Amino acid sequence: MKAAGDLTGDGRPELFVAGGVNGAELWILSGYTGGAFTTATQMTTTSWADRDFVAIADYNGDKAMDMTYRSAAGNIVLRKGILGSDGVSTVLSSLGTSAGSLDGDDVYGATTFTVANHPLVYGSPDLTGDGIPDMIATNTAGALLLFAGTATANDASPDTLDADGWTTVKRLG
């Protein structure tokens, strides 16, 4: 599950959920009313059971929201969204599949983020002040690491935010 800002231009946040049979389907919940979502849109019927959402943010500066996720192989994948005709919203279907996106899926990580090497990954808004989303991850030694983002990849040389104590943490974010 990954909360997103307002992607549809209705002033309400969207929620991305891997659900359905064995968590294999990608759903986007929209139209949050303060107690419920008014619309549930199934984006795919397969492929999401072994993926982790990292972030929903604008990585390439085109005002459309993009999505990063960790694949089963440990790659961080960037899927670029398409800006809606209103110049504000993101076409939701552009985040559903690689074929529907701006230009397909790209490997975004400069290193491989397998669950064994980096148990937790979390995409964040810009933490480094350059206007591009960054990523926080833990490693097997229990350190909390900051991977600075760029428009095409994250930095392979992370900054250590905390050297230890993160092995018992179950989730970031």
Coordinates of N, CA, C and O in Angstrom, one line a residue, residues 82-150:
I82 N 1.8 9.9 -17.3 CA 1.5 10.8 -18.4 C 0.6 11.9 -17.8 O -0.3 11.6 -17.1
L83 N 1.0 13.2 -18.1 CA 0.2 14.3 -17.7 C -1.1 14.4 -18.3 O -1.2 14.2 -19.6
G84 N -2.2 14.6 -17.6 CA -3.5 14.7 -18.1 C -3.7 15.9 -19.0 O -2.9 16.9 -18.9
S85 N -4.7 15.9 -19.8 CA -5.0 17.0 -20.7 C -5.3 18.3 -20.0 O -5.1 19.4 -20.6
D86 N -5.6 18.3 -18.7 CA -5.9 19.5 -18.0 C -4.6 20.1 -17.4 O -4.6 21.2 -16.9
G87 N -3.5 19.5 -17.7 CA -2.2 20.0 -17.2 C -1.9 19.9 -15.7 O -1.0 20.4 -15.2
V88 N -2.8 19.2 -15.0 CA -2.7 19.1 -13.6 C -2.7 17.6 -13.1 O -1.9 17.2 -12.3
S89 N -3.6 16.8 -13.6 CA -3.8 15.4 -13.2 C -2.8 14.5 -13.9 O -2.2 14.9 -14.9
T90 N -2.6 13.3 -13.4 CA -1.9 12.2 -14.1 C -2.9 11.2 -14.6 O -3.8 10.8 -13.9
V91 N -2.7 10.8 -15.8 CA -3.5 9.7 -16.3 C -3.2 8.4 -15.5 O -2.1 7.9 -15.6
L92 N -4.2 8.0 -14.7 CA -4.0 6.8 -13.9 C -3.5 5.6 -14.6 O -2.7 4.9 -14.1
S93 N -4.1 5.3 -15.8 CA -3.7 4.1 -16.5 C -2.3 4.1 -16.9 O -1.7 3.1 -17.2
S94 N -1.7 5.3 -17.0 CA -0.2 5.4 -17.4 C 0.7 4.8 -16.3 O 1.8 4.5 -16.6
L95 N 0.2 4.7 -15.1 CA 0.9 4.0 -14.0 C 0.6 2.6 -13.8 O 1.3 1.9 -13.1
G96 N -0.4 2.1 -14.5 CA -0.9 0.7 -14.4 C 0.1 -0.3 -15.0 O 0.3 -1.4 -14.4
T97 N 0.5 0.0 -16.2 CA 1.4 -1.0 -16.9 C 2.5 -0.2 -17.6 O 2.4 1.0 -17.9
S98 N 3.6 -0.9 -17.9 CA 4.7 -0.4 -18.6 C 4.3 0.1 -20.0 O 4.6 1.2 -20.4
A99 N 3.4 -0.6 -20.7 CA 3.0 -0.2 -22.0 C 2.2 1.0 -22.0 O 2.2 1.8 -23.0
G100 N 1.4 1.3 -20.9 CA 0.6 2.5 -20.8 C 1.3 3.7 -20.3 O 0.8 4.8 -20.3
S101 N 2.6 3.6 -19.9 CA 3.3 4.7 -19.3 C 3.9 5.6 -20.4 O 3.8 5.3 -21.6
L102 N 4.6 6.6 -19.9 CA 5.2 7.6 -20.9 C 6.2 6.9 -21.8 O 6.2 7.2 -23.0
D103 N 7.1 6.1 -21.2 CA 8.1 5.5 -22.1 C 8.6 4.1 -21.5 O 9.8 3.8 -21.7
G104 N 7.7 3.4 -21.0 CA 8.1 2.0 -20.5 C 8.7 2.1 -19.1 O 8.8 3.1 -18.5
D105 N 9.1 0.9 -18.6 CA 9.8 0.8 -17.3 C 11.3 0.9 -17.5 O 11.9 0.3 -18.4
D106 N 11.9 1.7 -16.6 CA 13.4 1.8 -16.6 C 13.9 1.4 -15.3 O 13.3 1.7 -14.2
V107 N 15.0 0.7 -15.3 CA 15.7 0.4 -14.0 C 16.2 1.7 -13.5 O 17.0 2.4 -14.1
Y108 N 15.8 2.1 -12.3 CA 16.2 3.4 -11.7 C 17.3 3.3 -10.7 O 18.1 4.2 -10.6
G109 N 17.4 2.2 -10.0 CA 18.4 2.1 -8.9 C 19.8 1.8 -9.5 O 20.0 1.1 -10.5
A110 N 20.8 2.5 -8.9 CA 22.2 2.4 -9.4 C 22.8 1.1 -8.8 O 23.9 0.7 -9.1
T111 N 22.1 0.4 -7.9 CA 22.5 -0.8 -7.3 C 21.3 -1.7 -7.2 O 20.2 -1.2 -7.4
T112 N 21.5 -3.0 -6.8 CA 20.4 -3.9 -6.7 C 19.9 -3.9 -5.2 O 20.7 -4.0 -4.3
F113 N 18.6 -3.7 -5.0 CA 18.1 -3.6 -3.7 C 17.2 -4.9 -3.4 O 16.0 -4.8 -3.2
T114 N 17.9 -6.0 -3.3 CA 17.2 -7.2 -2.9 C 16.8 -7.1 -1.5 O 17.3 -6.4 -0.7
V115 N 15.7 -7.9 -1.2 CA 15.2 -7.9 0.2 C 16.3 -8.4 1.2 O 16.4 -7.9 2.3
A116 N 17.2 -9.3 0.7 CA 18.2 -9.8 1.5 C 19.3 -8.7 1.9 O 19.8 -8.7 3.0
N117 N 19.6 -7.9 0.9 CA 20.6 -6.8 1.2 C 20.0 -5.5 1.7 O 20.7 -4.8 2.5
H118 N 18.8 -5.2 1.3 CA 18.1 -4.0 1.8 C 16.7 -4.4 2.2 O 15.8 -4.2 1.3
P119 N 16.5 -4.8 3.4 CA 15.2 -5.3 3.8 C 14.0 -4.3 3.6 O 13.0 -4.7 3.3
L120 N 14.3 -3.1 3.9 CA 13.3 -2.0 3.8 C 13.7 -0.9 2.8 O 14.9 -0.5 2.9
V121 N 12.8 -0.5 1.9 CA 13.1 0.6 1.1 C 11.8 1.5 1.2 O 10.7 1.1 1.3
Y122 N 12.1 2.8 1.1 CA 11.0 3.8 1.2 C 11.3 5.0 0.4 O 12.4 5.6 0.5
G123 N 10.5 5.4 -0.5 CA 10.7 6.6 -1.3 C 10.2 7.8 -0.5 O 9.2 7.7 0.2
S124 N 10.9 8.9 -0.6 CA 10.5 10.1 0.2 C 10.4 11.3 -0.8 O 11.0 11.2 -1.9
P125 N 9.8 12.3 -0.3 CA 9.9 13.6 -1.0 C 11.4 14.0 -1.1 O 12.2 13.3 -0.4
D126 N 11.7 15.0 -1.7 CA 13.1 15.5 -1.8 C 13.6 15.8 -0.4 O 13.2 16.7 0.3
L127 N 14.7 15.1 0.0 CA 15.4 15.3 1.3 C 16.7 16.0 1.1 O 17.2 16.6 2.0
T128 N 17.2 16.1 -0.2 CA 18.5 16.7 -0.4 C 18.4 18.1 -1.0 O 19.5 18.7 -1.2
G129 N 17.2 18.6 -1.3 CA 17.1 20.0 -1.7 C 17.3 20.2 -3.2 O 17.4 21.4 -3.6
D130 N 17.3 19.1 -4.0 CA 17.5 19.3 -5.4 C 16.2 19.2 -6.2 O 16.2 19.2 -7.5
G131 N 15.0 19.0 -5.5 CA 13.7 18.9 -6.2 C 13.4 17.5 -6.7 O 12.4 17.4 -7.4
I132 N 14.2 16.5 -6.5 CA 14.0 15.2 -7.0 C 13.8 14.2 -5.8 O 14.5 14.3 -4.8
P133 N 12.8 13.3 -5.8 CA 12.6 12.4 -4.7 C 13.8 11.6 -4.4 O 14.6 11.2 -5.3
D134 N 14.0 11.2 -3.1 CA 15.1 10.4 -2.7 C 14.6 9.1 -2.1 O 13.3 8.9 -2.0
M135 N 15.4 8.2 -1.7 CA 15.0 6.9 -1.2 C 15.8 6.6 0.1 O 17.0 6.9 0.2
I136 N 15.1 6.1 1.1 CA 15.7 5.6 2.3 C 15.6 4.1 2.3 O 14.6 3.5 1.9
A137 N 16.7 3.5 2.8 CA 16.7 2.0 2.9 C 17.5 1.6 4.1 O 18.3 2.3 4.6
T138 N 17.2 0.3 4.5 CA 18.1 -0.3 5.6 C 18.9 -1.3 4.9 O 18.7 -1.8 3.8
N139 N 20.0 -1.7 5.6 CA 20.8 -2.8 5.1 C 20.9 -3.9 6.2 O 20.4 -3.7 7.3
T140 N 21.6 -5.0 5.9 CA 21.6 -6.1 6.8 C 22.4 -5.8 8.1 O 22.2 -6.5 9.1
A141 N 23.2 -4.8 8.0 CA 24.0 -4.4 9.3 C 23.1 -3.6 10.2 O 23.5 -3.2 11.3
G142 N 21.9 -3.2 9.7 CA 21.0 -2.4 10.6 C 21.2 -0.9 10.4 O 20.6 -0.2 11.2
A143 N 21.9 -0.5 9.4 CA 22.0 1.0 9.1 C 20.9 1.5 8.3 O 20.2 0.8 7.6
L144 N 20.6 2.8 8.5 CA 19.6 3.5 7.8 C 20.3 4.4 6.8 O 21.2 5.2 7.2
L145 N 20.0 4.2 5.5 CA 20.8 4.9 4.4 C 19.9 5.8 3.6 O 18.8 5.5 3.3
L146 N 20.5 6.9 3.1 CA 19.8 7.8 2.2 C 20.5 7.7 0.8 O 21.7 7.9 0.7
F147 N 19.7 7.3 -0.2 CA 20.1 7.3 -1.6 C 19.5 8.5 -2.3 O 18.3 8.6 -2.5
A148 N 20.3 9.4 -2.6 CA 19.9 10.7 -3.3 C 19.4 10.3 -4.7 O 20.0 9.5 -5.4
G149 N 18.3 10.9 -5.1 CA 17.7 10.6 -6.4 C 18.1 11.6 -7.5 O 18.5 12.7 -7.2
T150 N 18.1 11.2 -8.7 CA 18.3 12.0 -9.9 C 17.1 11.7 -10.8 O 16.3 10.9 -10.5

